[in-house]
mmCIF file of C-alpha atoms in Angstrom:
data_model
loop_
_atom_site.group_PDB
_atom_site.id
_atom_site.type_symbol
_atom_site.label_atom_id
_atom_site.label_comp_id
_atom_site.label_asym_id
_atom_site.label_seq_id
_atom_site.Cartn_x
_atom_site.Cartn_y
_atom_site.Cartn_z
ATOM 1 C CA UNK A 1 133.202 -117.378 270.016
ATOM 2 C CA UNK A 2 131.245 -119.131 267.248
ATOM 3 C CA UNK A 3 130.139 -121.771 269.741
ATOM 4 C CA UNK A 4 128.940 -119.033 272.097
ATOM 5 C CA UNK A 5 126.990 -117.313 269.318
ATOM 6 C CA UNK A 6 125.485 -120.685 268.334
ATOM 7 C CA UNK A 7 124.395 -121.318 271.916
ATOM 8 C CA UNK A 8 122.898 -117.848 272.167
ATOM 9 C CA UNK A 9 121.085 -118.257 268.858
ATOM 10 C CA UNK A 10 119.760 -121.626 270.066
ATOM 11 C CA UNK A 11 118.530 -119.975 273.263
ATOM 12 C CA UNK A 12 116.964 -117.121 271.318
ATOM 13 C CA UNK A 13 115.496 -119.699 268.927
ATOM 14 C CA UNK A 14 113.738 -121.510 271.762
ATOM 15 C CA UNK A 15 112.480 -118.215 273.134
ATOM 16 C CA UNK A 16 111.364 -117.150 269.654
ATOM 17 C CA UNK A 17 109.473 -120.398 269.124
ATOM 18 C CA UNK A 18 107.792 -120.064 272.515
ATOM 19 C CA UNK A 19 106.824 -116.476 271.728
ATOM 20 C CA UNK A 20 105.434 -117.493 268.346
ATOM 21 C CA UNK A 21 103.345 -120.228 269.903
ATOM 22 C CA UNK A 22 102.074 -117.780 272.527
ATOM 23 C CA UNK A 23 101.129 -115.223 269.939
ATOM 24 C CA UNK A 24 100.127 -116.815 266.659
ATOM 25 C CA UNK A 25 99.519 -113.450 265.047
ATOM 26 C CA UNK A 26 103.272 -112.866 264.833
ATOM 27 C CA UNK A 27 103.997 -116.244 263.288
ATOM 28 C CA UNK A 28 105.211 -115.922 259.688
ATOM 29 C CA UNK A 29 103.301 -117.971 257.157
ATOM 30 C CA UNK A 30 104.820 -120.544 254.830
ATOM 31 C CA UNK A 31 104.829 -118.124 251.880
ATOM 32 C CA UNK A 32 106.680 -115.527 253.958
ATOM 33 C CA UNK A 33 109.309 -118.050 255.030
ATOM 34 C CA UNK A 34 109.711 -119.463 251.496
ATOM 35 C CA UNK A 35 111.806 -116.488 250.374
ATOM 36 C CA UNK A 36 112.970 -118.084 247.112
ATOM 37 C CA UNK A 37 109.439 -119.217 246.218
ATOM 38 C CA UNK A 38 110.393 -122.813 245.426
ATOM 39 C CA UNK A 39 107.564 -124.309 247.484
ATOM 40 C CA UNK A 40 109.872 -125.807 250.117
ATOM 41 C CA UNK A 41 111.630 -124.460 253.200
ATOM 42 C CA UNK A 42 115.366 -124.815 253.568
ATOM 43 C CA UNK A 43 116.995 -124.797 256.971
ATOM 44 C CA UNK A 44 118.322 -121.292 256.222
ATOM 45 C CA UNK A 45 114.817 -120.025 255.361
ATOM 46 C CA UNK A 46 113.437 -121.505 258.563
ATOM 47 C CA UNK A 47 116.220 -119.936 260.649
ATOM 48 C CA UNK A 48 116.072 -116.498 258.984
ATOM 49 C CA UNK A 49 113.397 -115.012 261.302
ATOM 50 C CA UNK A 50 115.338 -116.165 264.359
ATOM 51 C CA UNK A 51 118.565 -114.660 263.028
ATOM 52 C CA UNK A 52 116.672 -111.447 262.302
ATOM 53 C CA UNK A 53 115.495 -111.379 265.928
ATOM 54 C CA UNK A 54 119.076 -111.981 267.028
ATOM 55 C CA UNK A 55 120.258 -109.018 264.952
ATOM 56 C CA UNK A 56 117.483 -106.821 266.353
ATOM 57 C CA UNK A 57 118.424 -107.780 269.900
ATOM 58 C CA UNK A 58 122.136 -107.143 269.261
ATOM 59 C CA UNK A 59 121.880 -103.429 270.087
ATOM 60 C CA UNK A 60 125.601 -102.696 269.725
ATOM 61 C CA UNK A 61 126.018 -104.879 266.614
ATOM 62 C CA UNK A 62 128.976 -106.817 267.992
ATOM 63 C CA UNK A 63 127.603 -110.235 267.019
ATOM 64 C CA UNK A 64 126.865 -111.352 270.559
ATOM 65 C CA UNK A 65 124.051 -110.802 273.016
ATOM 66 C CA UNK A 66 124.645 -109.665 276.547
ATOM 67 C CA UNK A 67 122.217 -110.420 279.352
ATOM 68 C CA UNK A 68 121.088 -106.783 279.133
ATOM 69 C CA UNK A 69 120.398 -107.060 275.377
ATOM 70 C CA UNK A 70 118.480 -110.308 275.891
ATOM 71 C CA UNK A 71 116.443 -108.789 278.727
ATOM 72 C CA UNK A 72 115.665 -105.687 276.652
ATOM 73 C CA UNK A 73 114.588 -107.801 273.670
ATOM 74 C CA UNK A 74 112.429 -110.047 275.860
ATOM 75 C CA UNK A 75 110.789 -107.007 277.484
ATOM 76 C CA UNK A 76 110.063 -105.516 274.062
ATOM 77 C CA UNK A 77 108.416 -108.765 272.879
ATOM 78 C CA UNK A 78 106.313 -108.938 276.055
ATOM 79 C CA UNK A 79 105.250 -105.323 275.548
ATOM 80 C CA UNK A 80 104.245 -106.058 271.912
ATOM 81 C CA UNK A 81 102.179 -109.069 272.984
ATOM 82 C CA UNK A 82 100.542 -107.059 275.770
ATOM 83 C CA UNK A 83 99.667 -104.230 273.384
ATOM 84 C CA UNK A 84 98.082 -106.737 270.994
ATOM 85 C CA UNK A 85 96.149 -108.356 273.859
ATOM 86 C CA UNK A 86 94.889 -104.973 275.069
ATOM 87 C CA UNK A 87 93.829 -103.985 271.549
ATOM 88 C CA UNK A 88 91.856 -107.247 271.220
ATOM 89 C CA UNK A 89 90.261 -106.634 274.623
ATOM 90 C CA UNK A 90 89.170 -103.128 273.654
ATOM 91 C CA UNK A 91 87.879 -104.393 270.308
ATOM 92 C CA UNK A 92 85.879 -107.106 272.064
ATOM 93 C CA UNK A 93 84.425 -104.970 274.876
ATOM 94 C CA UNK A 94 84.038 -101.532 273.259
ATOM 95 C CA UNK A 95 80.282 -101.625 272.630
ATOM 96 C CA UNK A 96 79.976 -98.031 271.391
ATOM 97 C CA UNK A 97 83.055 -98.202 269.146
ATOM 98 C CA UNK A 98 84.778 -95.104 270.538
ATOM 99 C CA UNK A 99 88.115 -96.880 271.010
ATOM 100 C CA UNK A 100 87.986 -96.638 274.808
ATOM 101 C CA UNK A 101 86.316 -98.662 277.537
ATOM 102 C CA UNK A 102 83.809 -97.013 279.839
ATOM 103 C CA UNK A 103 83.270 -98.483 283.295
ATOM 104 C CA UNK A 104 80.022 -100.107 282.068
ATOM 105 C CA UNK A 105 81.763 -101.678 279.063
ATOM 106 C CA UNK A 106 84.616 -102.842 281.271
ATOM 107 C CA UNK A 107 82.404 -104.636 283.800
ATOM 108 C CA UNK A 108 79.815 -105.981 281.340
ATOM 109 C CA UNK A 109 80.906 -109.315 279.960
ATOM 110 C CA UNK A 110 81.310 -109.405 276.201
ATOM 111 C CA UNK A 111 78.899 -111.733 274.436
ATOM 112 C CA UNK A 112 80.607 -114.996 273.637
ATOM 113 C CA UNK A 113 80.466 -116.415 270.160
ATOM 114 C CA UNK A 114 79.438 -119.991 269.737
ATOM 115 C CA UNK A 115 81.917 -122.382 268.194
ATOM 116 C CA UNK A 116 79.899 -122.298 264.977
ATOM 117 C CA UNK A 117 79.971 -118.486 264.881
ATOM 118 C CA UNK A 118 83.759 -118.467 265.320
ATOM 119 C CA UNK A 119 84.241 -121.036 262.551
ATOM 120 C CA UNK A 120 81.801 -119.284 260.184
ATOM 121 C CA UNK A 121 84.189 -116.365 259.566
ATOM 122 C CA UNK A 122 82.131 -114.755 256.794
ATOM 123 C CA UNK A 123 78.845 -115.147 258.687
ATOM 124 C CA UNK A 124 77.014 -116.831 255.806
ATOM 125 C CA UNK A 125 75.505 -119.545 257.999
ATOM 126 C CA UNK A 126 77.770 -122.355 256.804
ATOM 127 C CA UNK A 127 81.380 -123.370 257.293
ATOM 128 C CA UNK A 128 83.420 -123.633 254.105
ATOM 129 C CA UNK A 129 86.443 -125.889 253.735
ATOM 130 C CA UNK A 130 88.681 -122.800 253.866
ATOM 131 C CA UNK A 131 87.058 -121.611 257.120
ATOM 132 C CA UNK A 132 87.420 -125.093 258.583
ATOM 133 C CA UNK A 133 91.110 -125.219 257.613
ATOM 134 C CA UNK A 134 91.715 -121.709 258.959
ATOM 135 C CA UNK A 135 90.242 -122.713 262.305
ATOM 136 C CA UNK A 136 92.605 -125.674 262.426
ATOM 137 C CA UNK A 137 95.543 -123.373 261.726
ATOM 138 C CA UNK A 138 94.417 -121.068 264.553
ATOM 139 C CA UNK A 139 94.190 -124.062 266.870
ATOM 140 C CA UNK A 140 90.436 -123.842 267.434
ATOM 141 C CA UNK A 141 88.324 -126.888 268.081
ATOM 142 C CA UNK A 142 86.412 -127.952 265.052
ATOM 143 C CA UNK A 143 89.556 -127.961 262.911
ATOM 144 C CA UNK A 144 92.019 -130.821 263.047
ATOM 145 C CA UNK A 145 92.728 -132.028 266.597
ATOM 146 C CA UNK A 146 91.457 -130.425 269.771
ATOM 147 C CA UNK A 147 92.867 -126.945 269.795
ATOM 148 C CA UNK A 148 96.267 -125.484 270.431
ATOM 149 C CA UNK A 149 98.336 -127.980 272.324
ATOM 150 C CA UNK A 150 95.421 -130.411 272.230
ATOM 151 C CA UNK A 151 95.551 -134.147 272.200
ATOM 152 C CA UNK A 152 94.211 -134.767 268.723
ATOM 153 C CA UNK A 153 91.159 -136.839 267.960
ATOM 154 C CA UNK A 154 89.842 -138.938 270.805
ATOM 155 C CA UNK A 155 89.525 -142.635 270.390
ATOM 156 C CA UNK A 156 86.211 -144.046 271.481
ATOM 157 C CA UNK A 157 86.092 -147.459 273.087
#
């Protein structure tokens, strides 16, 4: 039984990591994970969010996840990510700020920010070290490496 729960937790852990990579907004920060505030993360602190997800998915509280519970939890996570994506889309395209998209707003492409504009979060015309670091954490080019899942700095021959 313990082995089964371990395997399920490992499977949920992989799914949780994939979901966190797909949606960085849900990813807990270091300070959130460091529950005892000692400046380091123990294995238990790192696993706590995954165990919390396990408990949330375990609808009947029996300590194991059925295929139905896993499917329900996965569907709920997909729905949360979709809601967040839709909210960002409306925020980006809603030119008149009424919280809804008209046909004109829907078909008119949103103006794209330049890389500099995205990095210059406070709009002061320069990129601070904090803005540069934040971009790297978000996986945008201009920070460390070449974006989420990128290949890092290129070597020039």
